Amino acid sequence: MNGPDTLPPLRAVIAAHQLSARKTLGQNFLLDLNLTAKIARQAGDLRAADVLEIGPGPGGLTRALLAEGARHVVAVERDKRCLAPLAEIAAAWPGRLTVLEGDALTLDAQPHLTPPVHIVANLPYNVGTELLIRWLTPPAWPPFWQSLTLMFQREVADRIVAPPGSKTYGRLSLLAAWRTTPRIAMTLPPSAFTPPPKVRSAVVLFERLETPRFPAEAKVLERVVAQAFGQRRKMLRAALKPLSPDIEAVLREAGIPPTARAEEIGLEAFCRLAEVLRRGVSSGS
Ligand code: SAM
């Protein structure tokens, strides 16, 4: 019998396949089965859902997702060395794990997924923010996924859930709050990982809203907040100048004082601003 109980412990897998962690691939592995199970459970009942996992590595979290009953896991991994241990996991849960070799930034896993889909990942830190922004800003909403359960550096997680006015409030907080309800579900010390990273980590759970909190075009909103917080100490009339030849009129039409700074502006006002920029300033303003 080739069942899950016959799978070797993760440390033995790492030794057997010589999976020395590579910094360039953001490899910090989770080997504690209690932790991987706890992360897998954050996404809720997965028995009638597909899970997209990015960066399964030796497969600790992958095993937990399957053990928790995920209907089907699609795992995207860039490191060829991990494919053999992942194939062993696929054999232990026949028909329930599809491993796609490639770069999550360029590979389209969607054709392999059947809704409802949850995304669960101990992300490589070097691509985590980029993937998050992409998952939050498709042109159409709702997206292909129901929830995101993602590991970040604690400092990035704090930025994601930061309220307006706080020092860490910024692009990530706005884009997350616009279309999801994000919350920190777990925090983990460096010692939870092998090898331990320098910083603490946190799992953030994002549950999608069926409709964004305020109307705006994702591309425009993303550009506005990136520009506004790229120079967060500047007044908006200066920080946003590259976006319009008459940015003061645009800001006024959106009901935002041109002398305000990005961190003083809430989500609703940023969405209004994105809408004015998309339409162009109305005549007479
Ligand atoms: N999920 C495993 C765990 O929890 O132990 C490994 C997590 S490790 C932080 C990140 C994983 O993402 C590594 O296995 C790494 O090879 C993989 N990875 C890095 N960049 C990637 C990319 N662009 N696309 C897909 N996988 C990537």
mmCIF file of C-alpha atoms and ligand atoms in Angstrom:
data_model
loop_
_atom_site.group_PDB
_atom_site.id
_atom_site.type_symbol
_atom_site.label_atom_id
_atom_site.label_comp_id
_atom_site.label_asym_id
_atom_site.label_seq_id
_atom_site.Cartn_x
_atom_site.Cartn_y
_atom_site.Cartn_z
ATOM 1 C CA MET A 1 0.000 0.000 0.000
ATOM 2 C CA ASN A 2 1.256 3.415 -0.929
ATOM 3 C CA GLY A 3 -0.948 5.517 1.391
ATOM 4 C CA PRO A 4 -0.148 8.766 3.217
ATOM 5 C CA ASP A 5 1.017 6.839 6.307
ATOM 6 C CA THR A 6 3.903 5.342 4.368
ATOM 7 C CA LEU A 7 5.356 8.736 3.402
ATOM 8 C CA PRO A 8 8.751 9.362 4.996
ATOM 9 C CA PRO A 9 9.145 12.241 7.497
ATOM 10 C CA LEU A 10 9.931 15.587 5.836
ATOM 11 C CA ARG A 11 13.446 15.746 7.293
ATOM 12 C CA ALA A 12 14.198 12.357 5.696
ATOM 13 C CA VAL A 13 12.764 13.622 2.385
ATOM 14 C CA ILE A 14 15.006 16.683 2.500
ATOM 15 C CA ALA A 15 18.058 14.546 3.263
ATOM 16 C CA ALA A 16 17.254 11.916 0.638
ATOM 17 C CA HIS A 17 16.684 14.467 -2.123
ATOM 18 C CA GLN A 18 19.466 16.787 -0.966
ATOM 19 C CA LEU A 19 17.092 19.723 -0.717
ATOM 20 C CA SER A 20 19.540 22.150 0.824
ATOM 21 C CA ALA A 21 17.541 25.382 1.131
ATOM 22 C CA ARG A 22 18.314 27.957 -1.552
ATOM 23 C CA LYS A 23 18.090 31.584 -0.545
ATOM 24 C CA THR A 24 17.496 32.739 -4.116
ATOM 25 C CA LEU A 25 14.277 30.680 -4.163
ATOM 26 C CA GLY A 26 13.131 32.001 -0.772
ATOM 27 C CA GLN A 27 13.325 28.508 0.683
ATOM 28 C CA ASN A 28 12.420 28.322 4.368
ATOM 29 C CA PHE A 29 10.646 25.027 4.899
ATOM 30 C CA LEU A 30 7.920 24.220 7.408
ATOM 31 C CA LEU A 31 8.500 20.780 8.868
ATOM 32 C CA ASP A 32 6.238 20.927 11.931
ATOM 33 C CA LEU A 33 3.106 18.964 11.089
ATOM 34 C CA ASN A 34 1.026 20.729 13.740
ATOM 35 C CA LEU A 35 1.823 24.061 12.137
ATOM 36 C CA THR A 36 1.167 22.931 8.579
ATOM 37 C CA ALA A 37 -2.179 21.454 9.685
ATOM 38 C CA LYS A 38 -3.091 24.695 11.458
ATOM 39 C CA ILE A 39 -2.305 26.741 8.337
ATOM 40 C CA ALA A 40 -4.301 24.375 6.124
ATOM 41 C CA ARG A 41 -7.304 24.711 8.454
ATOM 42 C CA GLN A 42 -7.331 28.526 8.209
ATOM 43 C CA ALA A 43 -8.865 28.294 4.739
ATOM 44 C CA GLY A 44 -11.942 26.532 6.142
ATOM 45 C CA ASP A 45 -13.540 23.335 4.903
ATOM 46 C CA LEU A 46 -11.654 22.324 1.763
ATOM 47 C CA ARG A 47 -13.437 19.046 1.091
ATOM 48 C CA ALA A 48 -15.514 20.461 -1.747
ATOM 49 C CA ALA A 49 -12.822 22.825 -3.024
ATOM 50 C CA ASP A 50 -9.678 22.951 -5.133
ATOM 51 C CA VAL A 51 -6.564 24.482 -3.618
ATOM 52 C CA LEU A 52 -3.861 26.323 -5.507
ATOM 53 C CA GLU A 53 -0.567 26.107 -3.622
ATOM 54 C CA ILE A 54 2.431 28.143 -4.724
ATOM 55 C CA GLY A 55 5.881 26.852 -3.793
ATOM 56 C CA PRO A 56 5.124 23.467 -2.191
ATOM 57 C CA GLY A 57 8.851 22.718 -1.750
ATOM 58 C CA PRO A 58 9.261 19.293 -0.116
ATOM 59 C CA GLY A 59 5.497 19.256 0.438
ATOM 60 C CA GLY A 60 4.824 19.791 4.160
ATOM 61 C CA LEU A 61 1.884 22.127 3.625
ATOM 62 C CA THR A 62 0.795 20.093 0.592
ATOM 63 C CA ARG A 63 0.468 16.983 2.746
ATOM 64 C CA ALA A 64 -1.512 18.969 5.322
ATOM 65 C CA LEU A 65 -3.917 20.297 2.684
ATOM 66 C CA LEU A 66 -4.538 16.772 1.406
ATOM 67 C CA ALA A 67 -4.864 15.356 4.916
ATOM 68 C CA GLU A 68 -7.411 18.072 5.715
ATOM 69 C CA GLY A 69 -9.428 16.717 2.816
ATOM 70 C CA ALA A 70 -8.862 19.189 -0.024
ATOM 71 C CA ARG A 71 -10.679 17.837 -3.075
ATOM 72 C CA HIS A 72 -7.748 18.600 -5.382
ATOM 73 C CA VAL A 73 -4.462 20.470 -4.845
ATOM 74 C CA VAL A 74 -2.672 22.131 -7.747
ATOM 75 C CA ALA A 75 0.873 22.982 -6.677
ATOM 76 C CA VAL A 76 3.234 25.208 -8.667
ATOM 77 C CA GLU A 77 6.914 24.700 -7.896
ATOM 78 C CA ARG A 78 9.942 26.142 -9.603
ATOM 79 C CA ASP A 79 12.636 23.968 -8.043
ATOM 80 C CA LYS A 80 13.061 20.748 -10.030
ATOM 81 C CA ARG A 81 14.659 19.052 -7.002
ATOM 82 C CA CYS A 82 11.224 19.089 -5.296
ATOM 83 C CA LEU A 83 9.413 17.229 -8.083
ATOM 84 C CA ALA A 84 10.369 13.693 -6.952
ATOM 85 C CA PRO A 85 9.202 14.146 -3.333
ATOM 86 C CA LEU A 86 6.021 15.802 -4.618
ATOM 87 C CA ALA A 87 5.428 12.843 -6.953
ATOM 88 C CA GLU A 88 5.576 10.555 -3.900
ATOM 89 C CA ILE A 89 2.867 12.646 -2.258
ATOM 90 C CA ALA A 90 0.765 12.522 -5.429
ATOM 91 C CA ALA A 91 1.065 8.718 -5.411
ATOM 92 C CA ALA A 92 -0.053 8.577 -1.773
ATOM 93 C CA TRP A 93 -3.247 10.540 -2.547
ATOM 94 C CA PRO A 94 -4.122 9.229 -6.037
ATOM 95 C CA GLY A 95 -5.781 11.742 -8.347
ATOM 96 C CA ARG A 96 -5.768 14.560 -5.781
ATOM 97 C CA LEU A 97 -2.450 16.340 -6.385
ATOM 98 C CA THR A 98 -1.348 17.947 -9.639
ATOM 99 C CA VAL A 99 2.169 19.367 -9.612
ATOM 100 C CA LEU A 100 3.016 22.010 -12.179
ATOM 101 C CA GLU A 101 6.675 22.775 -12.663
ATOM 102 C CA GLY A 102 7.339 26.431 -13.370
ATOM 103 C CA ASP A 103 7.432 30.020 -12.217
ATOM 104 C CA ALA A 104 4.212 31.093 -10.502
ATOM 105 C CA LEU A 105 4.675 34.564 -11.973
ATOM 106 C CA THR A 106 4.323 33.300 -15.521
ATOM 107 C CA LEU A 107 2.545 29.939 -15.322
ATOM 108 C CA ASP A 108 -1.250 29.997 -15.594
ATOM 109 C CA ALA A 109 -2.620 27.370 -13.208
ATOM 110 C CA GLN A 110 -6.251 28.347 -13.721
ATOM 111 C CA PRO A 111 -7.019 25.798 -16.471
ATOM 112 C CA HIS A 112 -6.149 23.079 -13.936
ATOM 113 C CA LEU A 113 -8.548 24.357 -11.284
ATOM 114 C CA THR A 114 -12.268 23.793 -10.764
ATOM 115 C CA PRO A 115 -14.218 26.288 -8.640
ATOM 116 C CA PRO A 116 -14.508 26.899 -5.785
ATOM 117 C CA VAL A 117 -10.774 27.582 -5.425
ATOM 118 C CA HIS A 118 -8.794 28.589 -2.338
ATOM 119 C CA ILE A 119 -5.200 29.727 -2.562
ATOM 120 C CA VAL A 120 -2.958 28.571 0.281
ATOM 121 C CA ALA A 121 0.783 29.162 0.273
ATOM 122 C CA ASN A 122 3.903 29.558 2.311
ATOM 123 C CA LEU A 123 5.080 31.978 -0.315
ATOM 124 C CA PRO A 124 8.595 32.584 -1.448
ATOM 125 C CA TYR A 125 9.111 36.067 0.041
ATOM 126 C CA ASN A 126 10.716 37.357 -3.120
ATOM 127 C CA VAL A 127 7.542 36.871 -5.179
ATOM 128 C CA GLY A 128 4.885 37.065 -2.451
ATOM 129 C CA THR A 129 3.956 40.731 -2.747
ATOM 130 C CA GLU A 130 3.892 40.629 -6.532
ATOM 131 C CA LEU A 131 1.546 37.620 -6.534
ATOM 132 C CA LEU A 132 -0.698 39.208 -3.907
ATOM 133 C CA ILE A 133 -1.091 42.390 -5.949
ATOM 134 C CA ARG A 134 -1.987 40.327 -9.012
ATOM 135 C CA TRP A 135 -4.578 38.284 -7.102
ATOM 136 C CA LEU A 136 -6.123 41.480 -5.744
ATOM 137 C CA THR A 137 -6.222 43.469 -8.962
ATOM 138 C CA PRO A 138 -7.706 41.457 -11.846
ATOM 139 C CA PRO A 139 -9.919 43.695 -14.028
ATOM 140 C CA ALA A 140 -13.079 41.720 -13.204
ATOM 141 C CA TRP A 141 -14.392 40.853 -9.737
ATOM 142 C CA PRO A 142 -15.117 38.375 -8.114
ATOM 143 C CA PRO A 143 -11.860 36.591 -9.027
ATOM 144 C CA PHE A 144 -11.298 32.866 -9.613
ATOM 145 C CA TRP A 145 -10.473 32.322 -5.914
ATOM 146 C CA GLN A 146 -12.607 32.466 -2.756
ATOM 147 C CA SER A 147 -9.888 33.067 -0.178
ATOM 148 C CA LEU A 148 -6.141 33.531 0.132
ATOM 149 C CA THR A 149 -4.226 32.042 3.082
ATOM 150 C CA LEU A 150 -0.723 33.369 2.694
ATOM 151 C CA MET A 151 2.490 33.492 4.698
ATOM 152 C CA PHE A 152 4.343 36.811 4.755
ATOM 153 C CA GLN A 153 7.081 38.417 6.735
ATOM 154 C CA ARG A 154 5.398 39.876 9.831
ATOM 155 C CA GLU A 155 6.236 43.396 8.717
ATOM 156 C CA VAL A 156 4.463 42.871 5.370
ATOM 157 C CA ALA A 157 1.464 41.287 7.135
ATOM 158 C CA ASP A 158 1.237 44.348 9.395
ATOM 159 C CA ARG A 159 1.224 46.612 6.342
ATOM 160 C CA ILE A 160 -1.570 44.571 4.765
ATOM 161 C CA VAL A 161 -3.919 44.977 7.740
ATOM 162 C CA ALA A 162 -2.888 48.545 8.663
ATOM 163 C CA PRO A 163 -5.684 51.102 9.177
ATOM 164 C CA PRO A 164 -5.646 54.583 7.529
ATOM 165 C CA GLY A 165 -3.489 57.078 9.384
ATOM 166 C CA SER A 166 -1.049 54.472 10.684
ATOM 167 C CA LYS A 167 2.609 54.502 9.688
ATOM 168 C CA THR A 168 2.375 51.211 7.822
ATOM 169 C CA TYR A 169 -0.850 52.067 5.938
ATOM 170 C CA GLY A 170 -0.178 52.008 2.219
ATOM 171 C CA ARG A 171 -0.678 50.355 -1.141
ATOM 172 C CA LEU A 172 -1.072 46.838 0.244
ATOM 173 C CA SER A 173 -3.572 47.876 2.952
ATOM 174 C CA LEU A 174 -5.710 49.770 0.451
ATOM 175 C CA LEU A 175 -5.787 47.124 -2.242
ATOM 176 C CA ALA A 176 -6.509 44.380 0.305
ATOM 177 C CA ALA A 177 -9.300 46.309 2.049
ATOM 178 C CA TRP A 178 -10.853 47.308 -1.265
ATOM 179 C CA ARG A 179 -11.846 43.798 -2.316
ATOM 180 C CA THR A 180 -11.267 41.517 0.688
ATOM 181 C CA THR A 181 -11.364 41.348 4.466
ATOM 182 C CA PRO A 182 -7.770 40.598 5.462
ATOM 183 C CA ARG A 183 -6.767 39.496 8.954
ATOM 184 C CA ILE A 184 -3.682 38.053 10.580
ATOM 185 C CA ALA A 185 -4.625 34.473 11.387
ATOM 186 C CA MET A 186 -1.337 33.228 12.889
ATOM 187 C CA THR A 187 2.118 34.507 13.735
ATOM 188 C CA LEU A 188 5.198 32.297 13.616
ATOM 189 C CA PRO A 189 8.668 32.686 15.090
ATOM 190 C CA PRO A 190 11.750 32.197 12.876
ATOM 191 C CA SER A 191 12.344 28.857 14.644
ATOM 192 C CA ALA A 192 9.220 27.420 12.960
ATOM 193 C CA PHE A 193 11.172 27.219 9.678
ATOM 194 C CA THR A 194 14.173 25.284 8.410
ATOM 195 C CA PRO A 195 16.433 27.176 8.009
ATOM 196 C CA PRO A 196 15.057 29.953 10.247
ATOM 197 C CA PRO A 197 14.641 33.284 8.403
ATOM 198 C CA LYS A 198 15.867 36.510 10.061
ATOM 199 C CA VAL A 199 12.366 37.836 10.690
ATOM 200 C CA ARG A 200 9.063 36.726 12.195
ATOM 201 C CA SER A 201 6.303 35.566 9.844
ATOM 202 C CA ALA A 202 2.533 35.732 9.806
ATOM 203 C CA VAL A 203 -0.270 33.997 7.952
ATOM 204 C CA VAL A 204 -2.809 36.413 6.522
ATOM 205 C CA LEU A 205 -6.282 35.208 5.577
ATOM 206 C CA PHE A 206 -8.046 37.245 2.902
ATOM 207 C CA GLU A 207 -11.714 36.498 2.329
ATOM 208 C CA ARG A 208 -12.970 37.972 -0.889
ATOM 209 C CA LEU A 209 -15.902 40.351 -0.991
ATOM 210 C CA GLU A 210 -18.411 39.598 -3.718
ATOM 211 C CA THR A 211 -18.348 43.281 -4.725
ATOM 212 C CA PRO A 212 -15.484 45.712 -4.062
ATOM 213 C CA ARG A 213 -16.232 48.151 -1.219
ATOM 214 C CA PHE A 214 -16.282 51.112 -3.655
ATOM 215 C CA PRO A 215 -16.356 51.269 -7.449
ATOM 216 C CA ALA A 216 -13.014 51.831 -9.186
ATOM 217 C CA GLU A 217 -10.983 50.370 -12.023
ATOM 218 C CA ALA A 218 -8.302 48.106 -10.565
ATOM 219 C CA LYS A 219 -5.512 49.262 -12.859
ATOM 220 C CA VAL A 220 -6.153 52.935 -12.181
ATOM 221 C CA LEU A 221 -6.542 52.485 -8.425
ATOM 222 C CA GLU A 222 -3.352 50.443 -8.264
ATOM 223 C CA ARG A 223 -1.456 53.123 -10.151
ATOM 224 C CA VAL A 224 -2.838 55.923 -7.975
ATOM 225 C CA VAL A 225 -1.984 54.261 -4.671
ATOM 226 C CA ALA A 226 1.455 53.169 -5.889
ATOM 227 C CA GLN A 227 2.200 56.743 -6.949
ATOM 228 C CA ALA A 228 0.705 58.316 -3.798
ATOM 229 C CA PHE A 229 2.583 56.066 -1.360
ATOM 230 C CA GLY A 230 5.752 55.951 -3.462
ATOM 231 C CA GLN A 231 6.331 59.469 -2.113
ATOM 232 C CA ARG A 232 4.254 59.328 1.057
ATOM 233 C CA ARG A 233 5.845 62.373 2.697
ATOM 234 C CA LYS A 234 4.832 64.626 -0.194
ATOM 235 C CA MET A 235 1.509 66.399 -0.586
ATOM 236 C CA LEU A 236 -0.715 64.592 -3.057
ATOM 237 C CA ARG A 237 -0.628 67.446 -5.571
ATOM 238 C CA ALA A 238 3.128 66.831 -5.877
ATOM 239 C CA ALA A 239 3.179 63.038 -5.466
ATOM 240 C CA LEU A 240 0.436 62.522 -8.079
ATOM 241 C CA LYS A 241 1.632 65.106 -10.595
ATOM 242 C CA PRO A 242 2.748 62.478 -13.148
ATOM 243 C CA LEU A 243 -0.838 61.177 -13.354
ATOM 244 C CA SER A 244 -2.502 64.304 -14.735
ATOM 245 C CA PRO A 245 -1.497 67.713 -16.107
ATOM 246 C CA ASP A 246 -4.101 69.250 -13.796
ATOM 247 C CA ILE A 247 -3.839 67.079 -10.715
ATOM 248 C CA GLU A 248 -5.133 69.837 -8.405
ATOM 249 C CA ALA A 249 -8.459 69.946 -10.267
ATOM 250 C CA VAL A 250 -8.629 66.141 -10.235
ATOM 251 C CA LEU A 251 -8.051 66.043 -6.477
ATOM 252 C CA ARG A 252 -10.637 68.759 -5.854
ATOM 253 C CA GLU A 253 -13.197 66.969 -7.998
ATOM 254 C CA ALA A 254 -12.590 63.837 -5.924
ATOM 255 C CA GLY A 255 -13.145 65.897 -2.765
ATOM 256 C CA ILE A 256 -9.513 65.558 -1.609
ATOM 257 C CA PRO A 257 -7.515 68.591 -0.441
ATOM 258 C CA PRO A 258 -4.501 68.862 -2.803
ATOM 259 C CA THR A 259 -2.288 69.520 0.212
ATOM 260 C CA ALA A 260 -3.256 66.235 1.927
ATOM 261 C CA ARG A 261 -0.758 63.383 2.205
ATOM 262 C CA ALA A 262 -1.475 59.820 1.114
ATOM 263 C CA GLU A 263 -1.675 58.370 4.623
ATOM 264 C CA GLU A 264 -4.509 60.782 5.527
ATOM 265 C CA ILE A 265 -6.759 59.548 2.731
ATOM 266 C CA GLY A 266 -9.135 56.634 3.169
ATOM 267 C CA LEU A 267 -10.139 53.941 0.718
ATOM 268 C CA GLU A 268 -13.363 55.604 -0.428
ATOM 269 C CA ALA A 269 -11.565 58.822 -1.381
ATOM 270 C CA PHE A 270 -8.835 56.910 -3.219
ATOM 271 C CA CYS A 271 -11.525 55.081 -5.196
ATOM 272 C CA ARG A 272 -13.227 58.393 -6.046
ATOM 273 C CA LEU A 273 -9.871 59.739 -7.175
ATOM 274 C CA ALA A 274 -9.281 56.702 -9.382
ATOM 275 C CA GLU A 275 -12.730 57.198 -10.927
ATOM 276 C CA VAL A 276 -12.108 60.887 -11.666
ATOM 277 C CA LEU A 277 -8.763 60.017 -13.254
ATOM 278 C CA ARG A 278 -10.367 57.295 -15.359
ATOM 279 C CA ARG A 279 -13.138 59.589 -16.612
ATOM 280 C CA GLY A 280 -10.999 62.717 -16.875
ATOM 281 C CA VAL A 281 -11.866 65.947 -15.029
ATOM 282 C CA SER A 282 -15.360 67.131 -15.852
ATOM 283 C CA SER A 283 -15.599 70.461 -17.690
ATOM 284 C CA GLY A 284 -16.277 73.473 -15.531
ATOM 285 C CA SER A 285 -14.314 72.193 -12.546
HETATM 286 N N1 SAM B 1 5.637 25.289 1.028
HETATM 287 C C1 SAM B 1 6.929 24.808 1.514
HETATM 288 C C2 SAM B 1 6.918 24.780 3.020
HETATM 289 O O1 SAM B 1 6.025 25.413 3.593
HETATM 290 O O2 SAM B 1 7.812 24.162 3.594
HETATM 291 C C3 SAM B 1 8.082 25.676 0.974
HETATM 292 C C4 SAM B 1 7.988 27.139 1.263
HETATM 293 S S1 SAM B 1 9.391 28.073 0.750
HETATM 294 C C5 SAM B 1 9.146 29.513 1.758
HETATM 295 C C6 SAM B 1 8.964 28.722 -0.846
HETATM 296 C C7 SAM B 1 8.897 27.715 -2.005
HETATM 297 O O3 SAM B 1 8.547 28.406 -3.210
HETATM 298 C C8 SAM B 1 10.179 26.992 -2.326
HETATM 299 O O4 SAM B 1 9.909 25.617 -2.475
HETATM 300 C C9 SAM B 1 10.668 27.592 -3.649
HETATM 301 O O5 SAM B 1 11.403 26.691 -4.443
HETATM 302 C C10 SAM B 1 9.352 27.963 -4.308
HETATM 303 N N2 SAM B 1 9.448 29.084 -5.277
HETATM 304 C C11 SAM B 1 10.278 30.147 -5.242
HETATM 305 N N3 SAM B 1 10.020 30.989 -6.264
HETATM 306 C C12 SAM B 1 8.995 30.453 -6.961
HETATM 307 C C13 SAM B 1 8.274 30.846 -8.122
HETATM 308 N N4 SAM B 1 8.557 31.981 -8.752
HETATM 309 N N5 SAM B 1 7.283 30.033 -8.561
HETATM 310 C C14 SAM B 1 6.979 28.879 -7.913
HETATM 311 N N6 SAM B 1 7.629 28.455 -6.805
HETATM 312 C C15 SAM B 1 8.621 29.222 -6.337
#
